[in-house]
C-alpha positions as a Python dict, from the first residue, in 0.01 Angstrom:
ca = {
    (1, 'M'): (0, 0, 0),
    (2, 'L'): (-266, 197, 191),
    (3, 'V'): (-17, 459, 307),
    (4, 'A'): (144, 453, -37),
    (5, 'G'): (-196, 554, -175),
    (6, 'S'): (-212, 837, 77),
    (7, 'Y'): (130, 970, -13),
    (8, 'A'): (62, 937, -386),
    (9, 'T'): (-257, 1137, -328),
    (10, 'Y'): (-54, 1393, -135),
    (11, 'A'): (194, 1422, -422),
    (12, 'L'): (-88, 1490, -670),
    (13, 'A'): (-285, 1717, -434),
    (14, 'S'): (25, 1929, -368),
    (15, 'R'): (13, 2014, -738),
    (16, 'G'): (-343, 2144, -713),
    (17, 'M'): (-546, 1828, -778),
    (18, 'D'): (-850, 1745, -564),
    (19, 'P'): (-766, 1450, -331),
    (20, 'L'): (-1071, 1247, -435),
    (21, 'L'): (-990, 1294, -803),
    (22, 'A'): (-632, 1195, -729),
    (23, 'G'): (-752, 877, -558),
    (24, 'L'): (-970, 785, -857),
    (25, 'L'): (-682, 842, -1098),
    (26, 'L'): (-454, 626, -884),
    (27, 'M'): (-690, 327, -893),
    (28, 'P'): (-591, 199, -1241),
    (29, 'V'): (-224, 260, -1160),
    (30, 'F'): (-251, 59, -839),
    (31, 'F'): (-446, -210, -1026),
    (32, 'V'): (-156, -264, -1266),
    (33, 'I'): (91, -262, -974),
    (34, 'G'): (-122, -525, -799),
    (35, 'L'): (-122, -748, -1107),
    (36, 'G'): (255, -724, -1126),
    (37, 'L'): (306, -791, -754),
    (38, 'Y'): (92, -1102, -760),
    (39, 'Q'): (263, -1233, -1073),
    (40, 'F'): (600, -1190, -905),
    (41, 'Y'): (469, -1356, -587),
    (42, 'Y'): (329, -1649, -784),
    (43, 'L'): (647, -1710, -981),
    (44, 'T'): (879, -1685, -681),
    (45, 'F'): (668, -1827, -394),
    (46, 'E'): (323, -1972, -457),
    (47, 'R'): (405, -2235, -717),
    (48, 'R'): (707, -2366, -525),
    (49, 'G'): (557, -2561, -237),
    (50, 'S'): (282, -2635, 14),
    (51, 'D'): (404, -2375, 264),
    (52, 'Q'): (290, -2093, 36),
    (53, 'G'): (78, -1940, 314),
    (54, 'L'): (378, -1871, 536),
    (55, 'R'): (585, -1759, 240),
    (56, 'G'): (305, -1527, 130),
    (57, 'I'): (290, -1360, 471),
    (58, 'A'): (666, -1308, 468),
    (59, 'F'): (656, -1177, 112),
    (60, 'F'): (383, -919, 162),
    (61, 'F'): (515, -802, 498),
    (62, 'G'): (848, -754, 326),
    (63, 'I'): (684, -551, 50),
    (64, 'A'): (508, -338, 313),
    (65, 'F'): (835, -256, 492),
    (66, 'I'): (1011, -179, 162),
    (67, 'I'): (732, 64, 70),
    (68, 'E'): (757, 224, 414),
    (69, 'V'): (1131, 281, 373),
    (70, 'L'): (1083, 425, 23),
    (71, 'I'): (819, 666, 153),
    (72, 'I'): (1051, 779, 434),
    (73, 'L'): (1336, 835, 188),
    (74, 'Q'): (1112, 1038, -42),
    (75, 'F'): (891, 1232, 202),
    (76, 'G'): (1064, 1204, 539),
    (77, 'V'): (898, 1103, 867),
    (78, 'D'): (682, 1415, 914),
    (79, 'Q'): (305, 1396, 889),
    (80, 'R'): (149, 1503, 561),
    (81, 'S'): (-200, 1636, 493),
    (82, 'V'): (-405, 1774, 204),
    (83, 'T'): (-649, 2059, 159),
    (84, 'A'): (-988, 2071, -13),
    (85, 'T'): (-1313, 2266, 12),
    (86, 'Y'): (-1474, 1991, 219),
    (87, 'I'): (-1184, 1962, 465),
    (88, 'G'): (-1210, 2183, 773),
    (89, 'K'): (-1585, 2244, 747),
    (90, 'A'): (-1858, 2074, 948),
    (91, 'W'): (-2233, 2043, 988),
    (92, 'R'): (-2370, 2170, 1315),
    (93, 'I'): (-2662, 1979, 1465),
    (94, 'G'): (-2729, 2140, 1801),
    (95, 'E'): (-2412, 2098, 2003),
    (96, 'M'): (-2282, 1828, 1769),
    (97, 'R'): (-2041, 1891, 1481),
    (98, 'I'): (-2008, 1645, 1194),
    (99, 'P'): (-1695, 1713, 984),
    (100, 'F'): (-1754, 1710, 609),
    (101, 'R'): (-1435, 1511, 556),
    (102, 'L'): (-1576, 1219, 757),
    (103, 'V'): (-1906, 1231, 568),
    (104, 'V'): (-1723, 1228, 234),
    (105, 'A'): (-1508, 933, 342),
    (106, 'F'): (-1810, 738, 466),
    (107, 'V'): (-2018, 799, 151),
    (108, 'I'): (-1733, 698, -81),
    (109, 'A'): (-1652, 389, 128),
    (110, 'A'): (-2020, 283, 135),
    (111, 'A'): (-2057, 334, -241),
    (112, 'L'): (-1740, 138, -308),
    (113, 'T'): (-1861, -145, -85),
    (114, 'I'): (-2192, -162, -273),
    (115, 'L'): (-2016, -166, -611),
    (116, 'L'): (-1777, -441, -504),
    (117, 'T'): (-2062, -645, -357),
    (118, 'L'): (-2255, -623, -684),
    (119, 'Y'): (-1944, -709, -883),
    (120, 'L'): (-1867, -1015, -672),
    (121, 'S'): (-2224, -1143, -680),
    (122, 'R'): (-2348, -1050, -1030),
    (123, 'T'): (-2054, -1114, -1262),
    (124, 'F'): (-1878, -1434, -1365),
    (125, 'M'): (-1539, -1297, -1264),
    (126, 'G'): (-1675, -1186, -929),
    (127, 'R'): (-1827, -1527, -856),
    (128, 'A'): (-1502, -1689, -968),
    (129, 'I'): (-1310, -1475, -719),
    (130, 'R'): (-1537, -1595, -440),
    (131, 'A'): (-1509, -1955, -556),
    (132, 'V'): (-1133, -1972, -607),
    (133, 'A'): (-1064, -2014, -235),
    (134, 'Q'): (-1316, -2301, -209),
    (135, 'D'): (-1252, -2532, -504),
    (136, 'Q'): (-991, -2449, -765),
    (137, 'E'): (-1041, -2775, -954),
    (138, 'A'): (-1412, -2705, -1003),
    (139, 'L'): (-1318, -2359, -1125),
    (140, 'R'): (-1083, -2511, -1384),
    (141, 'L'): (-1367, -2733, -1508),
    (142, 'M'): (-1568, -2418, -1573),
    (143, 'G'): (-1291, -2287, -1799),
    (144, 'A'): (-1136, -2039, -1557),
    (145, 'N'): (-769, -2020, -1464),
    (146, 'P'): (-745, -1998, -1081),
    (147, 'I'): (-408, -1822, -1099),
    (148, 'R'): (-547, -1551, -1327),
    (149, 'I'): (-853, -1518, -1105),
    (150, 'K'): (-638, -1465, -796),
    (151, 'Q'): (-419, -1220, -983),
    (152, 'W'): (-727, -1025, -1092),
    (153, 'A'): (-860, -1026, -734),
    (154, 'F'): (-529, -898, -602),
    (155, 'G'): (-529, -625, -865),
    (156, 'I'): (-877, -514, -759),
    (157, 'A'): (-778, -516, -393),
    (158, 'T'): (-470, -307, -467),
    (159, 'A'): (-673, -66, -682),
    (160, 'V'): (-914, -11, -394),
    (161, 'L'): (-617, 90, -180),
    (162, 'G'): (-559, 382, -417),
    (163, 'I'): (-891, 547, -330),
    (164, 'A'): (-872, 420, 30),
    (165, 'G'): (-539, 598, 74),
    (166, 'A'): (-699, 918, -57),
    (167, 'L'): (-983, 885, 196),
    (168, 'L'): (-733, 820, 475),
    (169, 'I'): (-539, 1140, 412),
    (170, 'I'): (-865, 1333, 377),
    (171, 'V'): (-976, 1215, 721),
    (172, 'A'): (-648, 1287, 901),
    (173, 'P'): (-276, 1352, 839),
    (174, 'V'): (-67, 1046, 755),
    (175, 'E'): (284, 929, 834),
    (176, 'P'): (494, 647, 683),
    (177, 'T'): (438, 403, 972),
    (178, 'L'): (59, 441, 978),
    (179, 'D'): (13, 103, 808),
    (180, 'R'): (117, -70, 1130),
    (181, 'T'): (-166, 99, 1318),
    (182, 'Y'): (-427, -38, 1082),
    (183, 'I'): (-302, -396, 1042),
    (184, 'G'): (-458, -514, 1370),
    (185, 'R'): (-784, -329, 1313),
    (186, 'T'): (-812, -459, 958),
    (187, 'F'): (-761, -815, 1080),
    (188, 'C'): (-1032, -767, 1344),
    (189, 'V'): (-1281, -622, 1096),
    (190, 'V'): (-1235, -892, 832),
    (191, 'V'): (-1243, -1188, 1072),
    (192, 'M'): (-1527, -1046, 1280),
    (193, 'A'): (-1738, -988, 967),
    (194, 'G'): (-1667, -1331, 822),
    (195, 'L'): (-1436, -1401, 530),
    (196, 'G'): (-1597, -1318, 196),
    (197, 'S'): (-1870, -1084, 322),
    (198, 'M'): (-1833, -734, 177),
    (199, 'S'): (-2142, -584, 340),
    (200, 'G'): (-2051, -757, 666),
    (201, 'T'): (-1708, -595, 654),
    (202, 'L'): (-1867, -248, 640),
    (203, 'V'): (-2102, -328, 929),
    (204, 'A'): (-1821, -477, 1140),
    (205, 'A'): (-1603, -171, 1072),
    (206, 'I'): (-1881, 61, 1190),
    (207, 'I'): (-1939, -150, 1503),
    (208, 'L'): (-1571, -152, 1595),
    (209, 'G'): (-1533, 217, 1512),
    (210, 'V'): (-1821, 316, 1739),
    (211, 'A'): (-1696, 86, 2016),
    (212, 'E'): (-1344, 231, 1998),
    (213, 'T'): (-1482, 585, 2009),
    (214, 'I'): (-1687, 509, 2320),
    (215, 'V'): (-1393, 344, 2496),
    (216, 'L'): (-1165, 631, 2390),
    (217, 'T'): (-1405, 883, 2541),
    (218, 'L'): (-1465, 697, 2866),
    (219, 'F'): (-1130, 532, 2941),
    (220, 'G'): (-864, 702, 2727),
    (221, 'A'): (-666, 629, 2411),
    (222, 'S'): (-460, 343, 2552),
    (223, 'W'): (-769, 122, 2593),
    (224, 'A'): (-923, 190, 2250),
    (225, 'P'): (-721, -65, 2044),
    (226, 'A'): (-786, -341, 2298),
    (227, 'I'): (-1164, -326, 2252),
    (228, 'S'): (-1136, -443, 1891),
    (229, 'F'): (-961, -766, 1986),
    (230, 'A'): (-1189, -815, 2288),
    (231, 'M'): (-1497, -790, 2066),
    (232, 'L'): (-1334, -1019, 1807),
    (233, 'L'): (-1271, -1288, 2069),
    (234, 'G'): (-1629, -1251, 2195),
    (235, 'V'): (-1776, -1291, 1847),
    (236, 'L'): (-1557, -1589, 1759),
    (237, 'A'): (-1657, -1760, 2084),
    (238, 'V'): (-2022, -1745, 1974),
    (239, 'R'): (-1989, -1756, 1594),
    (240, 'P'): (-1653, -1898, 1477),
    (241, 'Q'): (-1741, -1812, 1115),
    (242, 'G'): (-1791, -1443, 1201),
    (243, 'L'): (-2104, -1230, 1217),
    (244, 'F'): (-2192, -1266, 849),
    (245, 'G'): (-1985, -1568, 745),
    (246, 'R'): (-2138, -1894, 630),
    (247, 'R'): (-2086, -2221, 811),
    (248, 'S'): (-1853, -2451, 619),
}
């Protein structure tokens, strides 16, 4: 869905719309798509047995590959990019250049992280989303439907991918198979931060991003992806719950 967001942004930007505005407009669309996907997953997989975890992995990987094929059929395999006033320009600080597109992506990602953190910690629905993975029966006693809570959470996650896809294509050109590149890094960031920690996810992403950049500069591109998993294993050896996760 991340690359789908990028290509949807490209489709709107090619008609003259600003990529960031396109990403914001795609968020409610992706939210509705997420609600529908989870409902379909629940009806066909989750409520049918105890092996729902394995079925869920198979289901969502299948959806990812179907989306990839649809993107290839519609846009081909060539890289796509967008244009905007903040793409191609940079701040100069001495000998260092900081591209505007990276600053824009970082600011939007940080703001989105703060908003999601506040939502998950200050609202009933947000606290219910955090609680649904711990004790669904207790959640039912509080008058909340765990299935609806999970569907809402999946809708929010999918909506975020709308703006995330826009940021991705702002930062660099995209291609249909780019999702595969980010699956491993996403896994490393989430597990290293600790499940359920929004602010920790941002910090872990920055740590891994800086580490990959250093390794890329010193040892070449082939070693960069390995550092993420090496750091993940090191963190889990010391803190199995992740850097910001709570002990169970």
